[in-house]
């Protein structure tokens, strides 16, 4: 077995993903470097969410290579080999999906209860730490999801994604549905968490403010593959026709004008 390259937590080469006859990814190559915040953009249906499912080991690719934390992954690997890799990444899905019948505290405790054998009191203490870390007030721990504002809900979902101290955090359109102030506060939280915890972030978003505020590099997904990887600013200047179309709207023009 070769040496593991831990400086590249995610490495995809020639990835192909399908649902029946629908080809989502074909010949997709991508590297995510340790400690970076990588944005993923692309038109609706270009396969951004499915890509996160592949990286988080929820969807098996049809073909191609996936390395996580330097280890070659085969979804046919036994659960006992996949589980340690799964534990090193946290995912915040598009729908946020907290369990509505559980309090925030119980939601954040859940991954710890499922994946560790820590005593209940310690699990509760760790969960409360995560709730504080994402900037939620103490009393939010006892609330049910329906009793939280949109911004607080997202923070609670981030706390749950951080429950097992992941090195890699995958975020699927985290600011969707938030007002601009709450969205900006969430972006600030991601920057703080990244600095404080040394996290690697993968951020799928349609929100250009988030791209410019949070990411170091942005990968543009189109035609089933990564068409270009560059800084948000450079990508908005791309001459690749599809990318130029994507960024050619009024909001993107604003960023160029501010440059
Ligand atoms: N479970 C599934 N079964 C069948 N097709 C699926 C499934 N999940 C996703 N798809 C299809 O795969 C394609 C890519 O979907 P995906 O959700 O990754 O797009 P996306 O880039 O995240 O889009 P959006 O920006 O609208 O969220 C779409 O055509 C979608 O309909």
Short mmCIF file of N, CA and C in Angstrom, two decimals, residues 9-10 32 36-38 52 55-56 69 88-93 134 157-172 174 186 189-191 193-194 197-204:
data_model
loop_
_atom_site.label_atom_id
_atom_site.label_comp_id
_atom_site.label_asym_id
_atom_site.label_seq_id
_atom_site.Cartn_x
_atom_site.Cartn_y
_atom_site.Cartn_z
N UNK A 9 -7.58 15.84 1.30
CA UNK A 9 -8.63 15.03 1.92
C UNK A 9 -9.58 14.40 0.92
N UNK A 10 -9.76 15.06 -0.24
CA UNK A 10 -10.66 14.50 -1.25
C UNK A 10 -9.98 14.52 -2.61
N UNK A 32 -9.43 18.40 -3.39
CA UNK A 32 -9.70 19.38 -2.34
C UNK A 32 -8.52 19.34 -1.38
N UNK A 36 -8.50 24.12 3.02
CA UNK A 36 -9.09 25.12 2.12
C UNK A 36 -10.61 25.11 2.22
N UNK A 37 -11.21 26.20 1.71
CA UNK A 37 -12.66 26.24 1.54
C UNK A 37 -12.91 26.24 0.05
N UNK A 38 -13.46 25.15 -0.44
CA UNK A 38 -13.72 25.01 -1.86
C UNK A 38 -15.21 25.19 -2.13
N UNK A 52 -21.72 15.75 -3.46
CA UNK A 52 -21.55 15.70 -2.00
C UNK A 52 -21.94 14.31 -1.47
N UNK A 55 -19.01 12.05 -2.11
CA UNK A 55 -17.88 12.32 -1.20
C UNK A 55 -18.20 11.87 0.23
N UNK A 56 -19.48 11.99 0.61
CA UNK A 56 -19.83 11.59 1.98
C UNK A 56 -20.20 10.10 2.06
N UNK A 69 -9.02 11.30 2.47
CA UNK A 69 -7.92 11.37 3.43
C UNK A 69 -6.77 10.45 2.99
N UNK A 88 -14.90 11.02 9.79
CA UNK A 88 -14.00 12.17 9.63
C UNK A 88 -14.63 13.30 8.83
N UNK A 89 -15.87 13.08 8.36
CA UNK A 89 -16.53 14.17 7.64
C UNK A 89 -17.92 14.45 8.22
N UNK A 90 -18.28 15.73 8.19
CA UNK A 90 -19.60 16.15 8.66
C UNK A 90 -20.37 16.73 7.49
N UNK A 91 -21.66 16.48 7.47
CA UNK A 91 -22.47 16.94 6.34
C UNK A 91 -23.66 17.74 6.83
N UNK A 92 -23.87 18.88 6.17
CA UNK A 92 -25.10 19.64 6.42
C UNK A 92 -25.87 19.64 5.11
N UNK A 93 -26.96 18.89 5.09
CA UNK A 93 -27.71 18.74 3.85
C UNK A 93 -28.57 19.95 3.57
N UNK A 134 -21.40 27.15 17.78
CA UNK A 134 -22.05 27.73 16.60
C UNK A 134 -22.81 29.01 16.92
N UNK A 157 -28.08 22.82 12.77
CA UNK A 157 -27.66 21.77 11.81
C UNK A 157 -26.13 21.72 11.71
N UNK A 158 -25.49 22.89 11.78
CA UNK A 158 -24.01 22.92 11.75
C UNK A 158 -23.47 22.24 13.02
N UNK A 159 -24.10 22.54 14.16
CA UNK A 159 -23.64 21.92 15.42
C UNK A 159 -23.72 20.40 15.31
N UNK A 160 -24.80 19.91 14.71
CA UNK A 160 -24.92 18.46 14.57
C UNK A 160 -23.85 17.91 13.62
N UNK A 161 -23.60 18.65 12.53
CA UNK A 161 -22.58 18.18 11.58
C UNK A 161 -21.20 18.15 12.24
N UNK A 162 -21.00 18.98 13.27
CA UNK A 162 -19.69 19.05 13.95
C UNK A 162 -19.60 18.09 15.13
N UNK A 163 -20.68 17.36 15.41
CA UNK A 163 -20.75 16.56 16.64
C UNK A 163 -19.56 15.64 16.82
N UNK A 164 -19.12 15.03 15.72
CA UNK A 164 -18.04 14.03 15.85
C UNK A 164 -16.66 14.60 15.53
N UNK A 165 -16.54 15.93 15.63
CA UNK A 165 -15.26 16.61 15.36
C UNK A 165 -14.69 16.25 13.99
N UNK A 166 -15.46 16.48 12.93
CA UNK A 166 -14.95 16.13 11.60
C UNK A 166 -13.81 17.04 11.17
N UNK A 167 -13.00 16.54 10.21
CA UNK A 167 -11.94 17.37 9.64
C UNK A 167 -12.44 18.08 8.39
N UNK A 168 -13.45 17.45 7.79
CA UNK A 168 -13.99 17.94 6.52
C UNK A 168 -15.49 18.19 6.72
N UNK A 169 -15.91 19.41 6.35
CA UNK A 169 -17.33 19.76 6.52
C UNK A 169 -17.93 20.03 5.14
N UNK A 170 -19.00 19.30 4.81
CA UNK A 170 -19.67 19.46 3.52
C UNK A 170 -20.97 20.22 3.75
N UNK A 171 -21.14 21.31 3.02
CA UNK A 171 -22.30 22.17 3.23
C UNK A 171 -23.08 22.31 1.93
N UNK A 172 -24.33 21.89 1.95
CA UNK A 172 -25.13 21.96 0.72
C UNK A 172 -26.11 23.13 0.83
N UNK A 174 -26.11 26.09 2.39
CA UNK A 174 -26.48 26.38 3.78
C UNK A 174 -27.30 27.65 3.95
N UNK A 186 -24.05 33.54 8.90
CA UNK A 186 -23.69 32.12 8.75
C UNK A 186 -22.33 32.00 8.05
N UNK A 189 -19.72 32.63 10.46
CA UNK A 189 -19.53 31.46 11.33
C UNK A 189 -18.63 30.42 10.65
N UNK A 190 -18.86 30.19 9.36
CA UNK A 190 -18.02 29.19 8.66
C UNK A 190 -16.55 29.63 8.67
N UNK A 191 -16.32 30.92 8.46
CA UNK A 191 -14.94 31.41 8.48
C UNK A 191 -14.31 31.24 9.85
N UNK A 193 -15.22 29.05 12.22
CA UNK A 193 -15.04 27.62 12.51
C UNK A 193 -13.83 27.06 11.79
N UNK A 194 -13.68 27.52 10.55
CA UNK A 194 -12.56 27.02 9.76
C UNK A 194 -11.24 27.40 10.42
N UNK A 197 -10.99 25.57 14.04
CA UNK A 197 -10.90 24.11 14.07
C UNK A 197 -10.01 23.54 12.97
N UNK A 198 -9.49 24.42 12.10
CA UNK A 198 -8.64 23.95 11.01
C UNK A 198 -9.39 23.06 10.02
N UNK A 199 -10.69 23.35 9.84
CA UNK A 199 -11.52 22.51 8.98
C UNK A 199 -11.23 22.71 7.51
N UNK A 200 -11.49 21.69 6.73
CA UNK A 200 -11.57 21.81 5.27
C UNK A 200 -13.07 21.92 4.96
N UNK A 201 -13.42 22.89 4.12
CA UNK A 201 -14.84 23.10 3.81
C UNK A 201 -15.11 22.84 2.33
N UNK A 202 -16.24 22.21 2.05
CA UNK A 202 -16.75 22.16 0.68
C UNK A 202 -18.15 22.77 0.74
N UNK A 203 -18.31 23.83 -0.01
CA UNK A 203 -19.54 24.62 0.08
C UNK A 203 -20.24 24.66 -1.28
N UNK A 204 -21.39 23.99 -1.36
CA UNK A 204 -22.22 24.09 -2.56
C UNK A 204 -23.15 25.28 -2.35
#
